mmCIF file of C-alpha atoms in Angstrom:
data_model
loop_
_atom_site.group_PDB
_atom_site.id
_atom_site.type_symbol
_atom_site.label_atom_id
_atom_site.label_comp_id
_atom_site.label_asym_id
_atom_site.label_seq_id
_atom_site.Cartn_x
_atom_site.Cartn_y
_atom_site.Cartn_z
ATOM 1 C CA MET A 1 57.596 -6.527 -58.649
ATOM 2 C CA LYS A 2 55.099 -8.467 -56.503
ATOM 3 C CA LYS A 3 52.508 -5.726 -56.892
ATOM 4 C CA LEU A 4 53.217 -5.221 -60.559
ATOM 5 C CA LEU A 5 52.921 -8.889 -61.703
ATOM 6 C CA PRO A 6 49.161 -9.350 -61.014
ATOM 7 C CA THR A 7 48.513 -6.096 -62.887
ATOM 8 C CA LEU A 8 50.557 -7.337 -65.886
ATOM 9 C CA LEU A 9 48.672 -10.661 -65.850
ATOM 10 C CA ALA A 10 45.311 -8.895 -65.881
ATOM 11 C CA LEU A 11 46.420 -6.621 -68.744
ATOM 12 C CA LEU A 12 47.682 -9.671 -70.704
ATOM 13 C CA LEU A 13 44.371 -11.482 -70.426
ATOM 14 C CA LEU A 14 42.490 -8.315 -71.426
ATOM 15 C CA LEU A 15 44.742 -7.676 -74.441
ATOM 16 C CA THR A 16 44.469 -11.341 -75.517
ATOM 17 C CA ALA A 17 40.681 -11.191 -75.447
ATOM 18 C CA CYS A 18 40.690 -7.969 -77.459
ATOM 19 C CA GLY A 19 43.182 -9.431 -79.949
ATOM 20 C CA ALA A 20 41.051 -12.506 -80.469
ATOM 21 C CA SER A 21 37.943 -10.409 -81.048
ATOM 22 C CA GLY A 22 39.707 -8.066 -83.434
ATOM 23 C CA GLY A 23 41.348 -10.927 -85.316
ATOM 24 C CA ASN A 24 38.069 -12.725 -85.754
ATOM 25 C CA SER A 25 36.337 -9.556 -86.976
ATOM 26 C CA SER A 26 39.019 -8.657 -89.493
ATOM 27 C CA MET A 27 39.270 -12.246 -90.726
ATOM 28 C CA LYS A 28 35.527 -12.400 -91.314
ATOM 29 C CA GLN A 29 35.619 -9.076 -93.204
ATOM 30 C CA ASP A 30 38.494 -10.299 -95.406
ATOM 31 C CA ALA A 31 36.645 -13.566 -96.060
ATOM 32 C CA ALA A 32 33.458 -11.673 -96.953
ATOM 33 C CA ALA A 33 35.364 -9.442 -99.360
ATOM 34 C CA ASP A 34 37.295 -12.227 -101.097
ATOM 35 C CA MET A 35 34.759 -15.070 -101.106
ATOM 36 C CA PRO A 36 31.371 -15.487 -102.782
ATOM 37 C CA ALA A 37 28.270 -16.504 -100.880
ATOM 38 C CA SER A 38 28.266 -20.066 -99.591
ATOM 39 C CA ASN A 39 26.858 -22.594 -102.023
ATOM 40 C CA THR A 40 26.043 -25.204 -99.445
ATOM 41 C CA THR A 41 23.067 -27.208 -100.642
ATOM 42 C CA ALA A 42 22.554 -29.990 -98.121
ATOM 43 C CA GLY A 43 24.043 -31.733 -95.124
ATOM 44 C CA GLY A 44 24.290 -28.612 -92.943
ATOM 45 C CA GLY A 45 27.516 -26.966 -91.810
ATOM 46 C CA TRP A 46 30.071 -27.604 -89.111
ATOM 47 C CA ILE A 47 29.429 -25.301 -86.124
ATOM 48 C CA MET A 48 32.544 -24.382 -84.163
ATOM 49 C CA GLU A 49 32.476 -23.217 -80.570
ATOM 50 C CA GLU A 50 35.467 -22.127 -78.567
ATOM 51 C CA GLU A 51 34.738 -24.601 -75.763
ATOM 52 C CA SER A 52 33.765 -27.551 -77.969
ATOM 53 C CA ALA A 53 35.323 -30.963 -77.449
ATOM 54 C CA PRO A 54 38.292 -31.839 -79.693
ATOM 55 C CA MET A 55 37.476 -33.680 -82.889
ATOM 56 C CA GLU A 56 39.538 -36.710 -83.829
ATOM 57 C CA PRO A 57 41.391 -36.182 -87.123
ATOM 58 C CA MET A 58 40.664 -38.475 -90.033
ATOM 59 C CA GLU A 59 43.447 -40.799 -91.102
ATOM 60 C CA ALA A 60 44.234 -39.120 -94.402
ATOM 61 C CA PRO A 61 47.407 -37.399 -95.611
ATOM 62 C CA GLU A 62 47.497 -33.615 -95.649
ATOM 63 C CA MET A 63 47.825 -32.263 -99.165
ATOM 64 C CA PRO A 64 46.821 -29.233 -101.251
ATOM 65 C CA VAL A 65 43.323 -29.595 -102.635
ATOM 66 C CA PRO A 66 42.579 -28.381 -106.158
ATOM 67 C CA ALA A 67 38.887 -27.961 -106.872
ATOM 68 C CA PRO A 68 37.079 -30.614 -108.920
ATOM 69 C CA GLU A 69 36.416 -29.752 -112.531
ATOM 70 C CA SER A 70 32.663 -29.830 -111.966
ATOM 71 C CA ALA A 71 32.920 -26.976 -109.459
ATOM 72 C CA GLY A 72 34.050 -24.463 -112.048
ATOM 73 C CA ALA A 73 37.231 -22.492 -112.593
ATOM 74 C CA ASP A 74 36.215 -19.197 -110.908
ATOM 75 C CA LEU A 75 36.737 -20.317 -107.317
ATOM 76 C CA PRO A 76 38.327 -17.821 -104.902
ATOM 77 C CA LYS A 77 41.919 -18.438 -103.915
ATOM 78 C CA GLY A 78 42.212 -20.375 -100.663
ATOM 79 C CA ALA A 79 38.557 -21.460 -100.566
ATOM 80 C CA LYS A 80 37.824 -24.409 -98.266
ATOM 81 C CA LEU A 81 35.147 -26.523 -99.955
ATOM 82 C CA ILE A 82 33.853 -29.949 -98.882
ATOM 83 C CA TYR A 83 32.506 -32.123 -101.726
ATOM 84 C CA SER A 84 30.201 -35.085 -101.152
ATOM 85 C CA ALA A 85 27.735 -37.178 -103.146
ATOM 86 C CA GLN A 86 25.097 -39.904 -102.811
ATOM 87 C CA LEU A 87 24.920 -42.495 -105.605
ATOM 88 C CA SER A 88 22.504 -45.317 -106.412
ATOM 89 C CA LEU A 89 23.461 -47.811 -109.125
ATOM 90 C CA GLU A 90 22.070 -51.029 -110.561
ATOM 91 C CA THR A 91 23.652 -53.808 -112.609
ATOM 92 C CA LYS A 92 22.977 -57.245 -114.029
ATOM 93 C CA ALA A 93 26.641 -58.271 -113.624
ATOM 94 C CA PHE A 94 27.122 -57.645 -109.911
ATOM 95 C CA ASP A 95 30.527 -59.339 -109.578
ATOM 96 C CA ASP A 96 31.980 -57.481 -112.562
ATOM 97 C CA ALA A 97 30.686 -54.148 -111.264
ATOM 98 C CA GLY A 98 32.227 -54.823 -107.839
ATOM 99 C CA LYS A 99 35.621 -55.599 -109.376
ATOM 100 C CA ALA A 100 35.417 -52.481 -111.553
ATOM 101 C CA LEU A 101 34.662 -50.393 -108.473
ATOM 102 C CA ASP A 102 37.722 -51.799 -106.675
ATOM 103 C CA MET A 103 39.914 -50.966 -109.689
ATOM 104 C CA ILE A 104 38.550 -47.410 -109.813
ATOM 105 C CA MET A 105 39.305 -46.941 -106.126
ATOM 106 C CA GLU A 106 42.866 -48.170 -106.561
ATOM 107 C CA LYS A 107 43.429 -45.991 -109.637
ATOM 108 C CA LEU A 108 42.113 -42.770 -108.050
ATOM 109 C CA GLY A 109 43.743 -43.261 -104.645
ATOM 110 C CA GLY A 110 40.516 -43.727 -102.696
ATOM 111 C CA TYR A 111 39.603 -46.110 -99.898
ATOM 112 C CA TYR A 112 36.506 -47.673 -98.318
ATOM 113 C CA GLU A 113 35.526 -46.057 -95.043
ATOM 114 C CA SER A 114 32.780 -48.679 -94.701
ATOM 115 C CA HIS A 115 31.737 -51.661 -96.838
ATOM 116 C CA SER A 116 28.652 -53.870 -96.408
ATOM 117 C CA LEU A 117 27.420 -56.675 -98.699
ATOM 118 C CA GLU A 118 23.896 -58.045 -98.207
ATOM 119 C CA GLN A 119 22.041 -61.005 -99.758
ATOM 120 C CA GLY A 120 18.313 -60.522 -100.295
ATOM 121 C CA GLY A 121 16.721 -63.577 -101.893
ATOM 122 C CA SER A 122 18.389 -64.191 -105.237
ATOM 123 C CA TYR A 123 19.895 -60.696 -105.469
ATOM 124 C CA ARG A 124 22.708 -58.879 -103.686
ATOM 125 C CA SER A 125 23.244 -55.305 -102.559
ATOM 126 C CA LEU A 126 26.398 -53.331 -101.747
ATOM 127 C CA TYR A 127 26.444 -50.351 -99.402
ATOM 128 C CA CYS A 128 29.716 -48.465 -98.920
ATOM 129 C CA THR A 129 31.202 -45.115 -97.983
ATOM 130 C CA ILE A 130 34.092 -44.018 -100.204
ATOM 131 C CA ARG A 131 36.773 -41.407 -99.453
ATOM 132 C CA VAL A 132 38.619 -40.103 -102.495
ATOM 133 C CA PRO A 133 41.041 -37.179 -103.012
ATOM 134 C CA ALA A 134 39.054 -34.051 -103.850
ATOM 135 C CA GLU A 135 40.835 -33.577 -107.174
ATOM 136 C CA ASN A 136 39.536 -37.017 -108.259
ATOM 137 C CA PHE A 137 35.956 -36.460 -107.089
ATOM 138 C CA SER A 138 34.524 -35.757 -110.565
ATOM 139 C CA ALA A 139 36.558 -38.589 -112.112
ATOM 140 C CA LEU A 140 35.149 -41.029 -109.569
ATOM 141 C CA LEU A 141 31.553 -40.093 -110.353
ATOM 142 C CA GLU A 142 32.179 -40.403 -114.089
ATOM 143 C CA GLN A 143 33.967 -43.772 -113.950
ATOM 144 C CA VAL A 144 31.511 -45.312 -111.492
ATOM 145 C CA GLY A 145 28.694 -44.289 -113.836
ATOM 146 C CA GLN A 146 30.432 -46.267 -116.588
ATOM 147 C CA ALA A 147 30.841 -49.394 -114.426
ATOM 148 C CA ALA A 148 27.117 -49.644 -113.610
ATOM 149 C CA HIS A 149 23.860 -47.937 -114.486
ATOM 150 C CA MET A 150 23.400 -44.874 -112.260
ATOM 151 C CA THR A 151 19.833 -44.238 -111.151
ATOM 152 C CA ARG A 152 20.516 -41.399 -108.691
ATOM 153 C CA CYS A 153 23.354 -38.913 -108.219
ATOM 154 C CA GLN A 154 23.110 -36.081 -105.705
ATOM 155 C CA GLN A 155 26.153 -33.829 -105.268
ATOM 156 C CA TYR A 156 26.740 -31.402 -102.417
ATOM 157 C CA THR A 157 29.267 -28.589 -101.913
ATOM 158 C CA GLU A 158 29.814 -27.026 -98.506
ATOM 159 C CA ASP A 159 31.892 -23.851 -98.111
ATOM 160 C CA VAL A 160 33.624 -23.875 -94.706
ATOM 161 C CA SER A 161 36.096 -21.093 -95.507
ATOM 162 C CA GLU A 162 34.719 -18.634 -92.946
ATOM 163 C CA VAL A 163 34.664 -21.030 -90.015
ATOM 164 C CA TYR A 164 38.027 -22.533 -91.043
ATOM 165 C CA TYR A 165 39.876 -19.213 -91.135
ATOM 166 C CA ASP A 166 38.092 -18.047 -87.992
ATOM 167 C CA THR A 167 39.343 -21.160 -86.203
ATOM 168 C CA GLU A 168 42.819 -20.572 -87.611
ATOM 169 C CA ALA A 169 42.832 -16.984 -86.298
ATOM 170 C CA ARG A 170 41.712 -18.119 -82.844
ATOM 171 C CA LEU A 171 44.514 -20.688 -82.838
ATOM 172 C CA LYS A 172 47.123 -18.001 -83.586
ATOM 173 C CA THR A 173 45.706 -15.840 -80.804
ATOM 174 C CA GLN A 174 45.919 -18.691 -78.315
ATOM 175 C CA GLN A 175 49.505 -19.431 -79.362
ATOM 176 C CA THR A 176 50.456 -15.769 -78.809
ATOM 177 C CA LYS A 177 48.787 -15.883 -75.413
ATOM 178 C CA LEU A 178 50.738 -19.030 -74.548
ATOM 179 C CA ASP A 179 54.064 -17.340 -75.362
ATOM 180 C CA ARG A 180 53.201 -14.336 -73.184
ATOM 181 C CA LEU A 181 52.172 -16.557 -70.283
ATOM 182 C CA HIS A 182 55.513 -18.373 -70.470
ATOM 183 C CA VAL A 183 57.333 -15.037 -70.233
ATOM 184 C CA LEU A 184 55.277 -13.984 -67.204
ATOM 185 C CA LEU A 185 55.845 -17.348 -65.547
ATOM 186 C CA GLU A 186 59.604 -16.875 -65.772
ATOM 187 C CA GLN A 187 59.241 -13.483 -64.042
ATOM 188 C CA ALA A 188 56.882 -14.669 -61.288
ATOM 189 C CA ASP A 189 58.404 -14.770 -57.772
ATOM 190 C CA THR A 190 55.458 -15.702 -55.548
ATOM 191 C CA MET A 191 53.668 -19.028 -55.240
ATOM 192 C CA GLU A 192 50.273 -17.369 -55.761
ATOM 193 C CA ASP A 193 51.346 -15.861 -59.084
ATOM 194 C CA ILE A 194 52.955 -19.144 -60.221
ATOM 195 C CA ILE A 195 49.770 -21.131 -59.497
ATOM 196 C CA ALA A 196 47.610 -18.597 -61.359
ATOM 197 C CA LEU A 197 49.912 -18.577 -64.372
ATOM 198 C CA GLU A 198 50.150 -22.374 -64.530
ATOM 199 C CA SER A 199 46.344 -22.619 -64.460
ATOM 200 C CA ALA A 200 46.119 -20.111 -67.322
ATOM 201 C CA LEU A 201 48.782 -22.057 -69.245
ATOM 202 C CA SER A 202 46.835 -25.309 -68.836
ATOM 203 C CA ASP A 203 43.614 -23.738 -70.146
ATOM 204 C CA THR A 204 45.437 -22.175 -73.100
ATOM 205 C CA GLU A 205 47.159 -25.441 -74.050
ATOM 206 C CA LEU A 206 43.789 -27.232 -73.964
ATOM 207 C CA ALA A 207 42.245 -24.583 -76.242
ATOM 208 C CA ILE A 208 45.185 -24.910 -78.664
ATOM 209 C CA GLU A 209 44.748 -28.702 -78.751
ATOM 210 C CA GLN A 210 41.020 -28.398 -79.493
ATOM 211 C CA LEU A 211 41.489 -25.812 -82.241
ATOM 212 C CA THR A 212 44.329 -27.808 -83.818
ATOM 213 C CA GLY A 213 42.158 -30.953 -83.872
ATOM 214 C CA SER A 214 39.316 -29.011 -85.491
ATOM 215 C CA LEU A 215 41.606 -27.717 -88.245
ATOM 216 C CA ARG A 216 42.919 -31.211 -88.932
ATOM 217 C CA HIS A 217 39.347 -32.493 -89.157
ATOM 218 C CA TYR A 218 38.457 -29.789 -91.690
ATOM 219 C CA ASP A 219 41.644 -30.501 -93.666
ATOM 220 C CA SER A 220 40.605 -34.154 -93.921
ATOM 221 C CA LEU A 221 37.081 -33.304 -95.101
ATOM 222 C CA VAL A 222 38.371 -30.777 -97.615
ATOM 223 C CA GLY A 223 41.218 -32.974 -98.855
ATOM 224 C CA TYR A 224 39.146 -36.166 -99.218
ATOM 225 C CA SER A 225 35.605 -36.082 -100.594
ATOM 226 C CA THR A 226 32.935 -38.470 -99.293
ATOM 227 C CA VAL A 227 30.697 -40.592 -101.545
ATOM 228 C CA GLU A 228 27.825 -42.722 -100.205
ATOM 229 C CA LEU A 229 27.291 -45.498 -102.778
ATOM 230 C CA GLU A 230 24.548 -48.127 -103.147
ATOM 231 C CA LEU A 231 24.862 -50.886 -105.781
ATOM 232 C CA TYR A 232 21.924 -53.233 -106.464
ATOM 233 C CA GLU A 233 21.852 -56.462 -108.460
ATOM 234 C CA VAL A 234 18.773 -56.608 -110.743
ATOM 235 C CA TYR A 235 17.483 -58.896 -113.470
ATOM 236 C CA LYS A 236 16.368 -55.897 -115.583
ATOM 237 C CA LEU A 237 17.735 -52.375 -115.720
ATOM 238 C CA SER A 238 15.330 -49.491 -115.305
ATOM 239 C CA THR A 239 16.344 -48.302 -118.789
ATOM 240 C CA ASP A 240 15.474 -51.645 -120.454
ATOM 241 C CA PRO A 241 11.656 -51.630 -120.811
ATOM 242 C CA ASP A 242 11.764 -54.172 -123.660
ATOM 243 C CA ASP A 243 13.316 -56.918 -121.533
ATOM 244 C CA ALA A 244 10.723 -59.492 -120.573
ATOM 245 C CA PRO A 245 10.430 -60.025 -116.804
ATOM 246 C CA LEU A 246 11.096 -63.422 -115.311
ATOM 247 C CA THR A 247 8.226 -65.867 -115.640
ATOM 248 C CA PHE A 248 6.720 -67.685 -112.664
ATOM 249 C CA GLY A 249 8.569 -70.860 -113.631
ATOM 250 C CA GLN A 250 11.896 -69.021 -113.842
ATOM 251 C CA ARG A 251 11.317 -67.406 -110.476
ATOM 252 C CA MET A 252 10.420 -70.785 -108.920
ATOM 253 C CA ALA A 253 13.516 -72.386 -110.462
ATOM 254 C CA SER A 254 15.686 -69.595 -109.066
ATOM 255 C CA ALA A 255 14.053 -69.993 -105.634
ATOM 256 C CA PHE A 256 14.604 -73.792 -105.636
ATOM 257 C CA SER A 257 18.212 -73.281 -106.711
ATOM 258 C CA THR A 258 18.787 -70.793 -103.905
ATOM 259 C CA GLY A 259 17.067 -73.107 -101.382
ATOM 260 C CA LEU A 260 19.174 -76.081 -102.497
ATOM 261 C CA ARG A 261 22.385 -74.073 -102.224
ATOM 262 C CA ARG A 262 21.471 -72.861 -98.741
ATOM 263 C CA GLY A 263 20.440 -76.393 -97.701
ATOM 264 C CA VAL A 264 23.775 -77.820 -98.801
ATOM 265 C CA ASP A 265 25.635 -75.046 -96.999
ATOM 266 C CA GLY A 266 23.579 -75.697 -93.860
ATOM 267 C CA ALA A 267 24.250 -79.456 -93.962
ATOM 268 C CA GLU A 268 27.973 -78.844 -94.386
ATOM 269 C CA ASP A 269 27.989 -76.454 -91.446
ATOM 270 C CA LEU A 270 26.110 -79.039 -89.339
ATOM 271 C CA LEU A 271 28.593 -81.807 -90.145
ATOM 272 C CA VAL A 272 31.527 -79.536 -89.401
ATOM 273 C CA GLY A 273 29.935 -78.598 -86.083
ATOM 274 C CA LEU A 274 29.386 -82.241 -85.149
ATOM 275 C CA ALA A 275 32.974 -83.114 -86.039
ATOM 276 C CA ARG A 276 34.247 -80.206 -83.954
ATOM 277 C CA ASN A 277 32.165 -81.310 -80.915
ATOM 278 C CA TRP A 278 32.226 -85.115 -81.339
ATOM 279 C CA VAL A 279 33.083 -85.765 -77.687
ATOM 280 C CA THR A 280 30.077 -83.792 -76.483
ATOM 281 C CA VAL A 281 27.866 -85.518 -79.051
ATOM 282 C CA LEU A 282 29.103 -88.962 -77.921
ATOM 283 C CA VAL A 283 28.423 -88.211 -74.257
ATOM 284 C CA LEU A 284 24.955 -86.866 -75.004
ATOM 285 C CA THR A 285 24.146 -89.879 -77.196
ATOM 286 C CA GLY A 286 25.215 -92.295 -74.420
ATOM 287 C CA GLY A 287 23.099 -90.385 -71.889
ATOM 288 C CA VAL A 288 20.035 -90.517 -74.139
ATOM 289 C CA LEU A 289 20.457 -94.292 -74.725
ATOM 290 C CA ALA A 290 20.791 -94.923 -70.974
ATOM 291 C CA VAL A 291 17.600 -92.996 -70.267
ATOM 292 C CA VAL A 292 15.743 -94.920 -72.997
ATOM 293 C CA LEU A 293 16.888 -98.307 -71.566
ATOM 294 C CA VAL A 294 15.813 -97.359 -68.037
ATOM 295 C CA LEU A 295 12.405 -96.236 -69.258
ATOM 296 C CA ARG A 296 11.883 -99.479 -71.181
ATOM 297 C CA ARG A 297 12.724 -101.595 -68.140
ATOM 298 C CA ARG A 298 10.259 -99.666 -66.020
ATOM 299 C CA MET A 299 7.585 -100.035 -68.647
ATOM 300 C CA ARG A 300 8.151 -103.809 -68.751
ATOM 301 C CA ARG A 301 7.937 -104.124 -64.976
ATOM 302 C CA ASN A 302 4.735 -102.113 -64.847
ATOM 303 C CA THR A 303 3.248 -104.246 -67.600
ATOM 304 C CA ALA A 304 4.132 -107.435 -65.740
ATOM 305 C CA LYS A 305 2.544 -106.200 -62.507
ATOM 306 C CA ASP A 306 -0.667 -105.118 -64.189
ATOM 307 C CA LYS A 307 -1.060 -108.421 -66.102
ATOM 308 C CA PRO A 308 -3.739 -110.696 -64.344
ATOM 309 C CA ALA A 309 -2.577 -114.048 -63.016
ATOM 310 C CA GLN A 310 -3.711 -117.106 -65.027
ATOM 311 C CA PRO A 311 -6.227 -119.371 -63.141
ATOM 312 C CA GLN A 312 -4.978 -122.818 -62.111
ATOM 313 C CA ASP A 313 -6.462 -125.844 -63.838
ATOM 314 C CA GLU A 314 -8.590 -127.676 -61.191
ATOM 315 C CA THR A 315 -9.267 -130.642 -63.461
ATOM 316 C CA LYS A 316 -7.255 -133.586 -62.259
ATOM 317 C CA ILE A 317 -7.159 -136.920 -63.822
#
């Protein structure tokens, strides 16, 4: 048994490597026969390596992903497609457009992955990243285009079916290898064989964890589409050439109004800061007054010393 166990371990590792290679080859052939060519247009693809670090899964529920209507009805069964888009919009009613966007997100089951609001002069800008269920991807684009004027819309589709199923096949191979290693470990009767098997088990468990994390990451990207959205507040839409631009007087009035509002906000913040630190302000004020009094006394003394003495009156009656 002692001589036979190392031989069995070597054969197991060799068979596992062959099984992984054969599984990957057959899976790729099946994918090539059942799937059309990839229609990836931009953004690149996810490159999987067997020794890559584990990817953290996105916080999104796992669910079956029907294809968006815009992708067509002739998709292969089981295709893994990642949908994304970049949108630029403009509006005169910025607050109303923001509220409409929030309502659309709530209605379609999406959420903000990031959200940034910026103030530039008299106008505001919104930059956000939206995650929405893939089946609502087309509906989101359509409804957002109704809430504000869309100036740019770029859609991307990335087919990750081959790499997804390849990763899935490698995961099954590693799980089979793990089961065989457990059986050999139960039969091992020497410390050398036990140490070797435990090391192989540790490496296999790490590979399973990495592959499982990669599949969860792909499931999140496939299940929830990503939309990069920019919303700008403007005084005139790009489709309204007849609207007269703001005159110089109107622009100056808007600038004065903005300056007054910021000045009032700044004064309020200053008063609040003074009230919050009144003890420090009182101590500093007392110190400044003391220094001023000391300097005045010194100046008076120096003036008295430098003043010439008045001559005595020698006239005596």
